[in-house]
mmCIF file of C-alpha atoms in Angstrom:
data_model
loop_
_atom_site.group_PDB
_atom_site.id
_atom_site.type_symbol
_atom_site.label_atom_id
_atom_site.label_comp_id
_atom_site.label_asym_id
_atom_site.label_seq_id
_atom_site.Cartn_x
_atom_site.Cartn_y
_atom_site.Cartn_z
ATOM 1 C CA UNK A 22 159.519 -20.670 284.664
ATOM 2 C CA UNK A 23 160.439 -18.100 281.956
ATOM 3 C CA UNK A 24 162.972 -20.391 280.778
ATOM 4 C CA UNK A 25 160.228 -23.231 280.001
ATOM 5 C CA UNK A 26 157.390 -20.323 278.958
ATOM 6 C CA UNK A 27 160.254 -18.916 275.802
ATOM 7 C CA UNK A 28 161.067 -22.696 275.227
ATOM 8 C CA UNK A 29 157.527 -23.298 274.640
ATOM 9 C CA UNK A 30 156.531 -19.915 272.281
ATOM 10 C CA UNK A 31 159.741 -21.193 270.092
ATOM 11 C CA UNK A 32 158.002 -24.486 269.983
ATOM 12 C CA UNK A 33 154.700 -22.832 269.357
ATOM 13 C CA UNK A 34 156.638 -20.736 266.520
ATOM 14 C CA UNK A 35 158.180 -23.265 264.849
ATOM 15 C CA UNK A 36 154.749 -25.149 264.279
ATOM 16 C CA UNK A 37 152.740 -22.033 263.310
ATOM 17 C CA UNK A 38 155.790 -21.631 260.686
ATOM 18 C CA UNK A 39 155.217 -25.290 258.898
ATOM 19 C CA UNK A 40 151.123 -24.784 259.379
ATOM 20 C CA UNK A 41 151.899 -21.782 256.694
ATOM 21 C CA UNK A 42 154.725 -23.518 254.863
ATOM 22 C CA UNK A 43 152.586 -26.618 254.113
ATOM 23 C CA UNK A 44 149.274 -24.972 253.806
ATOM 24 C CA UNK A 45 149.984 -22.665 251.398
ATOM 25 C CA UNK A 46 151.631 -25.861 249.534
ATOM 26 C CA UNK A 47 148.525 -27.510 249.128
ATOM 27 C CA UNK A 48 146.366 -24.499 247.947
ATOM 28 C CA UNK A 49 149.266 -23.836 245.433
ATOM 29 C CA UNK A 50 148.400 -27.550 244.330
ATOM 30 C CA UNK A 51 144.904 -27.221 244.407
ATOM 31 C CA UNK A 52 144.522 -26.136 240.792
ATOM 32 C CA UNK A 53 146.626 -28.778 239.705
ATOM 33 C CA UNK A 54 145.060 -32.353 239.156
ATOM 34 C CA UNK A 55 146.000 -35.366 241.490
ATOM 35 C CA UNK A 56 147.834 -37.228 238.874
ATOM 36 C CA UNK A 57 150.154 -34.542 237.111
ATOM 37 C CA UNK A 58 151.044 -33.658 241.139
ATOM 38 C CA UNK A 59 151.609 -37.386 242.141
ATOM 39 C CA UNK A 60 149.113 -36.135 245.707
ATOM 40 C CA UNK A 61 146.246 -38.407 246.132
ATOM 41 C CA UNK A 62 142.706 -36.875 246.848
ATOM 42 C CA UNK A 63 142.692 -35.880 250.873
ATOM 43 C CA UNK A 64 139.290 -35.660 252.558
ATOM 44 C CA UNK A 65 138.091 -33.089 254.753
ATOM 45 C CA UNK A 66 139.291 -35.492 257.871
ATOM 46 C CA UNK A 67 143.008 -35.569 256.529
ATOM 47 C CA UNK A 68 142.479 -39.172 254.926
ATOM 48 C CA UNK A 69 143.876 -40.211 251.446
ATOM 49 C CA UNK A 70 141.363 -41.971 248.984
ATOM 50 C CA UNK A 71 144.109 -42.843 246.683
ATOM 51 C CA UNK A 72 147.276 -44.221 246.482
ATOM 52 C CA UNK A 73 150.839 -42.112 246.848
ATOM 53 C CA UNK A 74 153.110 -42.217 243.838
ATOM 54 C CA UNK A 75 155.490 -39.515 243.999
ATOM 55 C CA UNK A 76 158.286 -41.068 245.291
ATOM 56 C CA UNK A 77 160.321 -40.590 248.771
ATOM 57 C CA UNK A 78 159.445 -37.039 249.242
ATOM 58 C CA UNK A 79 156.247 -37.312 248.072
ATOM 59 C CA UNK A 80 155.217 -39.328 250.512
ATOM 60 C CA UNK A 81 157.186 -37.465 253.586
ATOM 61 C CA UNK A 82 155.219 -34.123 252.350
ATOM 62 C CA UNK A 83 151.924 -36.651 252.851
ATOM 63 C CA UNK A 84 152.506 -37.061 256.563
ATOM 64 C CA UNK A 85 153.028 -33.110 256.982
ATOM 65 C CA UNK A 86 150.045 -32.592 255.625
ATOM 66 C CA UNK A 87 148.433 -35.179 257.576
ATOM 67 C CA UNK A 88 150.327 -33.914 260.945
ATOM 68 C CA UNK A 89 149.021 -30.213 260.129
ATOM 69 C CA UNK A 90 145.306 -31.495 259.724
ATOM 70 C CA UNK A 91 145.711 -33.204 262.463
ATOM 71 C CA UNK A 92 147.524 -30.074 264.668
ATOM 72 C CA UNK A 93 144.410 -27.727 263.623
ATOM 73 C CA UNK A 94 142.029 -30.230 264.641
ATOM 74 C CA UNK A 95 143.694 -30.787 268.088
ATOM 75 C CA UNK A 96 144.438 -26.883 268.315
ATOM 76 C CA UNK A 97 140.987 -26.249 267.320
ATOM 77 C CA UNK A 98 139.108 -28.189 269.922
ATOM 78 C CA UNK A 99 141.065 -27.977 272.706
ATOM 79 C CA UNK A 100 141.846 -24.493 272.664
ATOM 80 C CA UNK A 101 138.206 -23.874 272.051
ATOM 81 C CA UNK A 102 136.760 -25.757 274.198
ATOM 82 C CA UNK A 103 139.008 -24.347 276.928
ATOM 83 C CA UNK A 104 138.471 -20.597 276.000
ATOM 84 C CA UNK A 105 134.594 -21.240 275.475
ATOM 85 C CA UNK A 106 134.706 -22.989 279.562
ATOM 86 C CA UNK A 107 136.907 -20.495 281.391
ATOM 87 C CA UNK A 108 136.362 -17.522 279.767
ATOM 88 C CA UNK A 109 132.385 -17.914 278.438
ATOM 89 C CA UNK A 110 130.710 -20.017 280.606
ATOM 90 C CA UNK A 111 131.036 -17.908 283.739
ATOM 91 C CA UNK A 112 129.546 -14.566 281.456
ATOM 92 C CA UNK A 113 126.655 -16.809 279.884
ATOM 93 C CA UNK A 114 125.661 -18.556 283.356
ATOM 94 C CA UNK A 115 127.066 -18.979 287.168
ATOM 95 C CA UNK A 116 127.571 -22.317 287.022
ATOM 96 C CA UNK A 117 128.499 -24.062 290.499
ATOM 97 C CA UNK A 118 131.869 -24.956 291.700
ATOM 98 C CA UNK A 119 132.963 -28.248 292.179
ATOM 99 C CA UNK A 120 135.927 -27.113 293.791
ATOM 100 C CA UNK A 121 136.049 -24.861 297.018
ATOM 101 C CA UNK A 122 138.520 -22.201 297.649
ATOM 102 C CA UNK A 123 140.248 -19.533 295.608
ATOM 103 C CA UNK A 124 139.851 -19.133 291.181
ATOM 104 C CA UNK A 125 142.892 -19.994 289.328
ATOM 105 C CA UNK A 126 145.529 -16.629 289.351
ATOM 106 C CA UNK A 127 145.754 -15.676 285.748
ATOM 107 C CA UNK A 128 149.701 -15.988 285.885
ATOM 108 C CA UNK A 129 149.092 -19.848 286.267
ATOM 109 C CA UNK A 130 146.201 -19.759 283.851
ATOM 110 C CA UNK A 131 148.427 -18.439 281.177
ATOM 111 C CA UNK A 132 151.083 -21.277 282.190
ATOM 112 C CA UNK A 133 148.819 -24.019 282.084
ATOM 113 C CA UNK A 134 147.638 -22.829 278.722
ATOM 114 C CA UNK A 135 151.353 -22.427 276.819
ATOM 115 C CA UNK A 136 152.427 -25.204 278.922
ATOM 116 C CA UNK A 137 149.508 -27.342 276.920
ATOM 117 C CA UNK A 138 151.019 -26.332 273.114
ATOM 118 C CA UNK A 139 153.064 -29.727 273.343
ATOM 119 C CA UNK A 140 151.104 -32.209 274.181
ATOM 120 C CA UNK A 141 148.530 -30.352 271.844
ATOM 121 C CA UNK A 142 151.484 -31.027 269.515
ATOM 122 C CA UNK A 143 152.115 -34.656 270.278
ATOM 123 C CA UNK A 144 148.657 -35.566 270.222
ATOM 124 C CA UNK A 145 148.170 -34.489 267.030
ATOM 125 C CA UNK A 146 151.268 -36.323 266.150
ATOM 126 C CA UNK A 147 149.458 -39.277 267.286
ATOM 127 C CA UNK A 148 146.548 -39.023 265.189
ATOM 128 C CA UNK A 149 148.985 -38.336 262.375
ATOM 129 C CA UNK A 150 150.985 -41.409 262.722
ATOM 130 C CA UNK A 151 147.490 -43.747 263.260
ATOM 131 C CA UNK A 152 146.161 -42.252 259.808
ATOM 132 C CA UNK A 153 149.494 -42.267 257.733
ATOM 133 C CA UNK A 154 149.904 -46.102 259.326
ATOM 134 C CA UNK A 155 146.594 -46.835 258.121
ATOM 135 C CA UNK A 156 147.262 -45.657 254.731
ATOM 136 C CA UNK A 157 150.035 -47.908 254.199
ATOM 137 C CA UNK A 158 147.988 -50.797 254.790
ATOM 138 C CA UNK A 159 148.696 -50.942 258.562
ATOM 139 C CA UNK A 160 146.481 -52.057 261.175
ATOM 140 C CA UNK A 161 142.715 -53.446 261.178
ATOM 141 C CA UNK A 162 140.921 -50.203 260.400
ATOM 142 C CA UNK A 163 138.625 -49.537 257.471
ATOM 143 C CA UNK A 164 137.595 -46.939 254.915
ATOM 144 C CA UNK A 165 134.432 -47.319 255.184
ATOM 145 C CA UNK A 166 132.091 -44.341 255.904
ATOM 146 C CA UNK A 167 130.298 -43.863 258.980
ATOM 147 C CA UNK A 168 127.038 -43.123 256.529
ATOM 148 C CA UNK A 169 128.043 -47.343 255.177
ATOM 149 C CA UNK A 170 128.282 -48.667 258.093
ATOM 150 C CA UNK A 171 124.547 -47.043 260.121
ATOM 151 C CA UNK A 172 122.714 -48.110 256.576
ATOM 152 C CA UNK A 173 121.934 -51.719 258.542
ATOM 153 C CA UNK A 174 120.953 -52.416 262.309
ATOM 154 C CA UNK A 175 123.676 -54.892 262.374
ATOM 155 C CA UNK A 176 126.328 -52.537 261.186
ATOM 156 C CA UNK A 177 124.635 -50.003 264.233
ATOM 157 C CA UNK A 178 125.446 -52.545 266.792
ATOM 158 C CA UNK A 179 128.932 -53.070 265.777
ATOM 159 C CA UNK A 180 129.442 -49.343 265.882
ATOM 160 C CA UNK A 181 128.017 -48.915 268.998
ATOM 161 C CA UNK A 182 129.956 -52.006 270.439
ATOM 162 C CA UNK A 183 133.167 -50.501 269.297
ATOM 163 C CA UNK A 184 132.085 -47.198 270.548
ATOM 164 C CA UNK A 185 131.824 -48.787 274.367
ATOM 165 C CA UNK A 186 135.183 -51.069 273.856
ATOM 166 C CA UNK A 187 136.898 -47.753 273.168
ATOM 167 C CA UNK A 188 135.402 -46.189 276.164
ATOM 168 C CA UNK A 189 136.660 -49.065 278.729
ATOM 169 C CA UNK A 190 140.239 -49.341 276.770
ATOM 170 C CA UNK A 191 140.319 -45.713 277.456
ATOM 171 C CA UNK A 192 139.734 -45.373 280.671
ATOM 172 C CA UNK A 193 141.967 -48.815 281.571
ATOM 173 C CA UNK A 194 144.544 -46.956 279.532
ATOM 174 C CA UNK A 195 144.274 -43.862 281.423
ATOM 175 C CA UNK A 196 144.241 -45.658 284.668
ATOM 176 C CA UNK A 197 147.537 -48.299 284.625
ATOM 177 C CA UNK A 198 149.251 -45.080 282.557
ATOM 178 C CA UNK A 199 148.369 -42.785 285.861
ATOM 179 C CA UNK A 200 149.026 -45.322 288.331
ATOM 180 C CA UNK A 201 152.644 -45.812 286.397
ATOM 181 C CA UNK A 202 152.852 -41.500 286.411
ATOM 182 C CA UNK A 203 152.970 -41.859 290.168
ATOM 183 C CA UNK A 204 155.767 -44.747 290.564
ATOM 184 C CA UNK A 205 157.924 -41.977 292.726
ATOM 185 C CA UNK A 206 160.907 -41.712 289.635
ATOM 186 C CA UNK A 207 158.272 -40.804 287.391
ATOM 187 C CA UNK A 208 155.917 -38.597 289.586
ATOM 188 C CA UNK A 209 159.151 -36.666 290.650
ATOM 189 C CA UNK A 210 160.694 -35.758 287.177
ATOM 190 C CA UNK A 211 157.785 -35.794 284.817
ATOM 191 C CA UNK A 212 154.167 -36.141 286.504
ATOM 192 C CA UNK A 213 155.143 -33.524 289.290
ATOM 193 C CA UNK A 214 154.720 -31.201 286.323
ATOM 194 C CA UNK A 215 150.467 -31.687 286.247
ATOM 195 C CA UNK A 216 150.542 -31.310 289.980
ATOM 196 C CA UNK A 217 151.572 -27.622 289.403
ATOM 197 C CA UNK A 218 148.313 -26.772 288.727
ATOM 198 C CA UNK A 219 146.989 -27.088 292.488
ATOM 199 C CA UNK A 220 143.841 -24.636 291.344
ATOM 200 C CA UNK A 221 142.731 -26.043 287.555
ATOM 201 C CA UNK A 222 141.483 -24.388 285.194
ATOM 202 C CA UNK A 223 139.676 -25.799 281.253
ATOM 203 C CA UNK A 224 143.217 -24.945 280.543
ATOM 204 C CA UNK A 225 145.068 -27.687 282.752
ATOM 205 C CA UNK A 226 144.110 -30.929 281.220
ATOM 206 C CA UNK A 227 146.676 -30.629 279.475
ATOM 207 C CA UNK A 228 149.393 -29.120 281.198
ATOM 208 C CA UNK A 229 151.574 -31.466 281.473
ATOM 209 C CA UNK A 230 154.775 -33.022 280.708
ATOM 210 C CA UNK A 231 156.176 -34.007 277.117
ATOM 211 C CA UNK A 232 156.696 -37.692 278.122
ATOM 212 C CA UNK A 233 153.501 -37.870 279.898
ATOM 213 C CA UNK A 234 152.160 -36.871 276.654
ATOM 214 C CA UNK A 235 153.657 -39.736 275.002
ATOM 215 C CA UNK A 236 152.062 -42.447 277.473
ATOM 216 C CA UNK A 237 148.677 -40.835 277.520
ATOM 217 C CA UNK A 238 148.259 -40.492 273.867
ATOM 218 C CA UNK A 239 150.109 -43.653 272.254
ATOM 219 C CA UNK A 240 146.535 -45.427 273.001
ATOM 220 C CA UNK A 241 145.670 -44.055 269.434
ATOM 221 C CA UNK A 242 147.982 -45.952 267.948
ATOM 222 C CA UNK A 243 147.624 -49.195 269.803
ATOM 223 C CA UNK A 244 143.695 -48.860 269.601
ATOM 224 C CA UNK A 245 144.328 -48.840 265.419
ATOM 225 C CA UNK A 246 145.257 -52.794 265.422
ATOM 226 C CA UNK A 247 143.321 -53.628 267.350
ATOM 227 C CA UNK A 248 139.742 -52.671 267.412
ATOM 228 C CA UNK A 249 138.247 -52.982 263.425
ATOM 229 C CA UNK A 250 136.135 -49.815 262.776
ATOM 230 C CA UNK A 251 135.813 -46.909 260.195
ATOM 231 C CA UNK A 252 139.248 -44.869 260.174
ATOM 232 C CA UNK A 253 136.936 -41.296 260.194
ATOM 233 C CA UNK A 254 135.053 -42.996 263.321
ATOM 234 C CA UNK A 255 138.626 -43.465 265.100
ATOM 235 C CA UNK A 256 139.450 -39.854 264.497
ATOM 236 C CA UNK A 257 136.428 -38.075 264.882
ATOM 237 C CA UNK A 258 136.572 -40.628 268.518
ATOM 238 C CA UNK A 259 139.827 -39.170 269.010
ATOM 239 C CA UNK A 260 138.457 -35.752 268.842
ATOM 240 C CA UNK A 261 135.750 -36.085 271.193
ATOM 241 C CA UNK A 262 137.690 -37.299 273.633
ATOM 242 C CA UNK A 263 139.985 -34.020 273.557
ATOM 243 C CA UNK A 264 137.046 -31.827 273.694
ATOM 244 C CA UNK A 265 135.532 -33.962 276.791
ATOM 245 C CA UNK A 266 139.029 -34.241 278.475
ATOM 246 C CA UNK A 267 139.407 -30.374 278.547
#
Protein backbone atom coordinates (compact mmCIF):
# COMPACT_ATOMS: atom_id res chain seq x y z
CA UNK A 1 0.00 0.00 0.00
CA UNK A 2 2.78 2.60 0.53
CA UNK A 3 4.45 1.27 -2.38
CA UNK A 4 1.31 2.15 -4.74
CA UNK A 5 0.45 5.56 -2.47
CA UNK A 6 4.58 7.03 -3.43
CA UNK A 7 3.99 5.54 -7.00
CA UNK A 8 0.98 7.58 -7.28
CA UNK A 9 2.35 11.23 -5.60
CA UNK A 10 5.35 10.72 -8.32
CA UNK A 11 2.64 10.39 -10.84
CA UNK A 12 0.73 13.23 -9.31
CA UNK A 13 4.24 15.21 -9.40
CA UNK A 14 5.16 14.67 -12.63
CA UNK A 15 1.74 16.12 -13.98
CA UNK A 16 1.63 19.14 -11.61
CA UNK A 17 5.32 19.71 -13.15
CA UNK A 18 4.06 19.90 -17.06
CA UNK A 19 0.63 21.86 -15.77
CA UNK A 20 3.46 24.69 -14.84
CA UNK A 21 5.83 23.92 -17.69
CA UNK A 22 3.09 24.36 -20.35
CA UNK A 23 1.06 26.96 -18.65
CA UNK A 24 3.45 29.34 -18.14
CA UNK A 25 4.27 28.62 -22.04
CA UNK A 26 1.15 29.88 -23.16
CA UNK A 27 0.95 33.09 -20.97
CA UNK A 28 4.58 33.76 -22.22
CA UNK A 29 2.80 33.56 -25.76
CA UNK A 30 -0.04 35.45 -24.92
CA UNK A 31 1.40 38.81 -25.91
CA UNK A 32 2.53 37.50 -29.00
CA UNK A 33 0.01 37.30 -32.02
CA UNK A 34 -1.24 33.84 -33.40
CA UNK A 35 0.53 34.13 -36.63
CA UNK A 36 4.19 35.34 -35.71
CA UNK A 37 3.81 32.18 -32.94
CA UNK A 38 2.45 29.64 -35.57
CA UNK A 39 -0.48 28.73 -32.24
CA UNK A 40 -3.94 28.99 -33.46
CA UNK A 41 -6.59 30.89 -31.27
CA UNK A 42 -7.69 28.24 -28.28
CA UNK A 43 -11.09 28.81 -26.67
CA UNK A 44 -11.90 28.79 -23.18
CA UNK A 45 -12.99 24.86 -23.67
CA UNK A 46 -9.39 23.92 -25.02
CA UNK A 47 -10.66 23.97 -28.79
CA UNK A 48 -8.61 25.47 -31.74
CA UNK A 49 -10.51 27.94 -34.14
CA UNK A 50 -7.69 27.91 -36.52
CA UNK A 51 -5.49 25.88 -38.25
CA UNK A 52 -1.79 24.59 -36.84
CA UNK A 53 1.19 25.66 -38.89
CA UNK A 54 4.20 25.38 -36.92
CA UNK A 55 5.46 22.34 -37.93
CA UNK A 56 6.08 18.84 -35.97
CA UNK A 57 6.57 20.35 -32.64
CA UNK A 58 4.20 22.78 -33.02
CA UNK A 59 1.64 20.66 -33.22
CA UNK A 60 2.89 18.06 -30.31
CA UNK A 61 3.01 21.34 -27.91
CA UNK A 62 -0.95 21.66 -29.24
CA UNK A 63 -1.99 18.38 -27.67
CA UNK A 64 -0.15 19.37 -24.25
CA UNK A 65 -1.96 22.15 -24.10
CA UNK A 66 -5.05 20.47 -24.95
CA UNK A 67 -4.20 17.45 -22.37
CA UNK A 68 -3.55 20.21 -19.55
CA UNK A 69 -7.03 21.93 -20.27
CA UNK A 70 -8.37 18.97 -20.27
CA UNK A 71 -6.43 17.61 -16.76
CA UNK A 72 -7.74 20.94 -14.91
CA UNK A 73 -11.11 20.41 -16.08
CA UNK A 74 -11.19 16.71 -14.93
CA UNK A 75 -9.12 17.71 -11.68
CA UNK A 76 -11.41 20.50 -11.18
CA UNK A 77 -14.71 18.73 -11.10
CA UNK A 78 -14.01 15.69 -9.72
CA UNK A 79 -11.97 16.71 -6.97
CA UNK A 80 -14.56 19.30 -6.24
CA UNK A 81 -17.31 17.67 -6.43
CA UNK A 82 -15.87 15.01 -4.12
CA UNK A 83 -14.51 17.48 -1.43
CA UNK A 84 -17.83 19.63 -1.67
CA UNK A 85 -19.93 15.78 -0.93
CA UNK A 86 -17.77 14.25 1.79
CA UNK A 87 -16.47 16.94 3.46
CA UNK A 88 -19.48 19.85 3.02
CA UNK A 89 -22.52 18.24 2.70
CA UNK A 90 -22.57 16.53 6.08
CA UNK A 91 -21.67 20.37 7.85
CA UNK A 92 -24.41 22.16 5.58
CA UNK A 93 -27.21 19.35 6.15
CA UNK A 94 -27.60 15.56 7.64
CA UNK A 95 -28.43 14.08 4.72
CA UNK A 96 -29.62 10.28 5.01
CA UNK A 97 -27.57 7.27 4.41
CA UNK A 98 -28.12 5.03 1.77
CA UNK A 99 -25.77 2.72 3.13
CA UNK A 100 -25.97 1.11 6.72
CA UNK A 101 -23.08 0.42 8.89
CA UNK A 102 -19.82 2.13 9.74
CA UNK A 103 -18.37 5.85 7.75
CA UNK A 104 -15.46 5.34 5.58
CA UNK A 105 -11.93 5.30 7.98
CA UNK A 106 -10.03 8.29 6.80
CA UNK A 107 -6.88 6.02 6.02
CA UNK A 108 -9.05 4.51 3.12
CA UNK A 109 -10.56 7.87 2.32
CA UNK A 110 -7.18 9.27 1.64
CA UNK A 111 -6.43 6.00 -0.56
CA UNK A 112 -9.38 6.16 -2.55
CA UNK A 113 -8.67 9.79 -3.20
CA UNK A 114 -4.68 9.47 -4.45
CA UNK A 115 -5.64 6.21 -5.78
CA UNK A 116 -8.20 8.39 -8.19
CA UNK A 117 -5.13 10.89 -9.64
CA UNK A 118 -4.82 8.31 -12.63
CA UNK A 119 -7.76 7.70 -13.94
CA UNK A 120 -8.33 11.54 -13.28
CA UNK A 121 -5.25 11.51 -15.54
CA UNK A 122 -6.43 9.16 -18.23
CA UNK A 123 -9.68 10.63 -18.49
CA UNK A 124 -8.49 13.72 -19.24
CA UNK A 125 -6.27 12.06 -21.71
CA UNK A 126 -9.38 10.96 -23.27
CA UNK A 127 -10.96 14.15 -23.75
CA UNK A 128 -7.60 15.30 -25.06
CA UNK A 129 -7.25 12.78 -27.73
CA UNK A 130 -11.31 13.24 -28.85
CA UNK A 131 -10.57 17.14 -29.27
CA UNK A 132 -7.00 16.98 -30.90
CA UNK A 133 -8.75 14.04 -33.28
CA UNK A 134 -11.38 16.37 -34.04
CA UNK A 135 -9.11 19.06 -34.99
CA UNK A 136 -7.46 17.13 -37.56
CA UNK A 137 -10.54 16.59 -39.33
CA UNK A 138 -11.39 13.31 -37.52
CA UNK A 139 -14.65 12.04 -36.71
CA UNK A 140 -18.37 13.43 -37.29
CA UNK A 141 -18.32 16.24 -34.75
CA UNK A 142 -18.92 19.91 -35.43
CA UNK A 143 -17.82 23.41 -34.50
CA UNK A 144 -20.73 24.69 -34.19
CA UNK A 145 -21.80 26.55 -30.98
CA UNK A 146 -24.26 25.33 -28.66
CA UNK A 147 -25.81 29.17 -28.87
CA UNK A 148 -26.12 27.99 -33.25
CA UNK A 149 -27.52 25.13 -32.81
CA UNK A 150 -30.77 26.18 -29.81
CA UNK A 151 -31.43 29.39 -32.33
CA UNK A 152 -34.23 26.86 -34.14
CA UNK A 153 -36.72 24.24 -32.54
CA UNK A 154 -35.42 21.80 -34.97
CA UNK A 155 -31.82 22.26 -34.06
CA UNK A 156 -33.38 21.84 -30.06
CA UNK A 157 -34.64 18.47 -30.91
CA UNK A 158 -31.53 17.22 -32.42
CA UNK A 159 -29.68 18.37 -29.35
CA UNK A 160 -31.86 16.91 -27.10
CA UNK A 161 -31.97 13.59 -29.18
CA UNK A 162 -28.25 13.39 -29.03
CA UNK A 163 -28.33 14.32 -25.46
CA UNK A 164 -30.58 10.93 -24.68
CA UNK A 165 -28.46 8.67 -27.35
CA UNK A 166 -25.46 9.62 -25.23
CA UNK A 167 -27.21 8.75 -22.10
CA UNK A 168 -28.23 5.01 -23.29
CA UNK A 169 -24.60 4.53 -25.11
CA UNK A 170 -23.36 5.42 -21.75
CA UNK A 171 -24.90 3.42 -19.64
CA UNK A 172 -24.70 0.21 -22.35
CA UNK A 173 -21.05 1.16 -22.30
CA UNK A 174 -20.76 1.10 -18.67
CA UNK A 175 -22.69 -2.05 -18.41
CA UNK A 176 -20.93 -4.78 -21.12
CA UNK A 177 -17.46 -2.81 -19.82
CA UNK A 178 -18.52 -3.95 -16.00
CA UNK A 179 -19.88 -7.17 -16.88
CA UNK A 180 -16.31 -7.77 -18.87
CA UNK A 181 -14.44 -6.17 -15.32
CA UNK A 182 -15.87 -9.22 -13.61
CA UNK A 183 -14.80 -12.12 -16.21
CA UNK A 184 -12.69 -13.77 -13.08
CA UNK A 185 -8.93 -12.86 -14.97
CA UNK A 186 -9.97 -9.44 -15.03
CA UNK A 187 -11.89 -9.00 -11.66
CA UNK A 188 -8.80 -10.72 -9.98
CA UNK A 189 -5.87 -8.52 -11.33
CA UNK A 190 -7.46 -5.24 -12.19
CA UNK A 191 -11.27 -4.79 -11.03
CA UNK A 192 -10.44 -6.36 -7.50
CA UNK A 193 -8.79 -2.97 -7.11
CA UNK A 194 -12.54 -0.90 -6.91
CA UNK A 195 -13.70 -3.62 -4.60
CA UNK A 196 -11.17 -2.25 -2.01
CA UNK A 197 -13.34 0.29 -1.18
CA UNK A 198 -15.96 -2.00 0.78
CA UNK A 199 -17.23 1.47 2.67
CA UNK A 200 -17.32 4.35 -0.37
CA UNK A 201 -16.85 7.45 -0.08
CA UNK A 202 -17.47 10.81 -3.10
CA UNK A 203 -13.89 9.85 -3.31
CA UNK A 204 -14.23 6.13 -4.67
CA UNK A 205 -15.74 6.49 -8.04
CA UNK A 206 -12.82 6.61 -9.11
CA UNK A 207 -10.57 4.50 -7.35
CA UNK A 208 -9.76 2.23 -9.47
CA UNK A 209 -7.39 0.53 -11.65
CA UNK A 210 -5.27 2.13 -14.62
CA UNK A 211 -6.65 -0.36 -17.21
CA UNK A 212 -10.07 -0.13 -15.92
CA UNK A 213 -9.61 3.42 -16.64
CA UNK A 214 -8.87 2.76 -20.13
CA UNK A 215 -12.19 0.63 -20.80
CA UNK A 216 -14.42 2.99 -18.93
CA UNK A 217 -13.29 6.11 -20.55
CA UNK A 218 -12.38 5.11 -24.32
CA UNK A 219 -16.36 5.69 -24.85
CA UNK A 220 -15.24 9.39 -25.50
CA UNK A 221 -13.49 8.56 -28.22
CA UNK A 222 -15.75 6.05 -29.86
CA UNK A 223 -18.85 8.37 -29.10
CA UNK A 224 -16.77 11.22 -31.43
CA UNK A 225 -17.54 9.16 -34.84
CA UNK A 226 -20.21 8.37 -34.20
CA UNK A 227 -22.87 10.55 -32.84
CA UNK A 228 -22.78 14.22 -35.02
CA UNK A 229 -23.08 17.07 -32.43
CA UNK A 230 -21.26 20.35 -31.36
CA UNK A 231 -17.55 19.40 -30.20
CA UNK A 232 -18.11 22.00 -26.88
CA UNK A 233 -21.51 19.93 -26.32
CA UNK A 234 -19.34 16.55 -26.29
CA UNK A 235 -17.01 18.02 -23.74
CA UNK A 236 -19.00 20.00 -21.60
CA UNK A 237 -21.22 16.15 -21.78
CA UNK A 238 -18.09 14.68 -20.80
CA UNK A 239 -17.83 16.87 -17.85
CA UNK A 240 -21.11 16.36 -16.45
CA UNK A 241 -20.86 13.02 -16.44
CA UNK A 242 -17.61 13.20 -14.11
CA UNK A 243 -19.27 15.49 -11.77
CA UNK A 244 -22.53 13.08 -11.64
CA UNK A 245 -20.31 9.88 -11.49
CA UNK A 246 -18.50 11.17 -8.31
Amino acid sequence: MKGELTHVQQTWSHLMAAAHSNWSGVASQGAAHPEHTGMPHRDAWGFFSGDSEGGGDSSRQSFRQLYCTAWMQTMCIYYGVSILLHYGVPVLMNPRRVQHGDIQAGADTKRDAVRALVPVAIRAGMLAVATWLHNQGYGVLSDDTLSGALRSPLGVVRLVAVVVTLDLFHDAWFYFAHRLLHRPYLMKRVHYMHHQSRVPSAFSGYSFHWIEALLMFSNAIVEMFLLPMPAVLHRAYELWMIAIHV
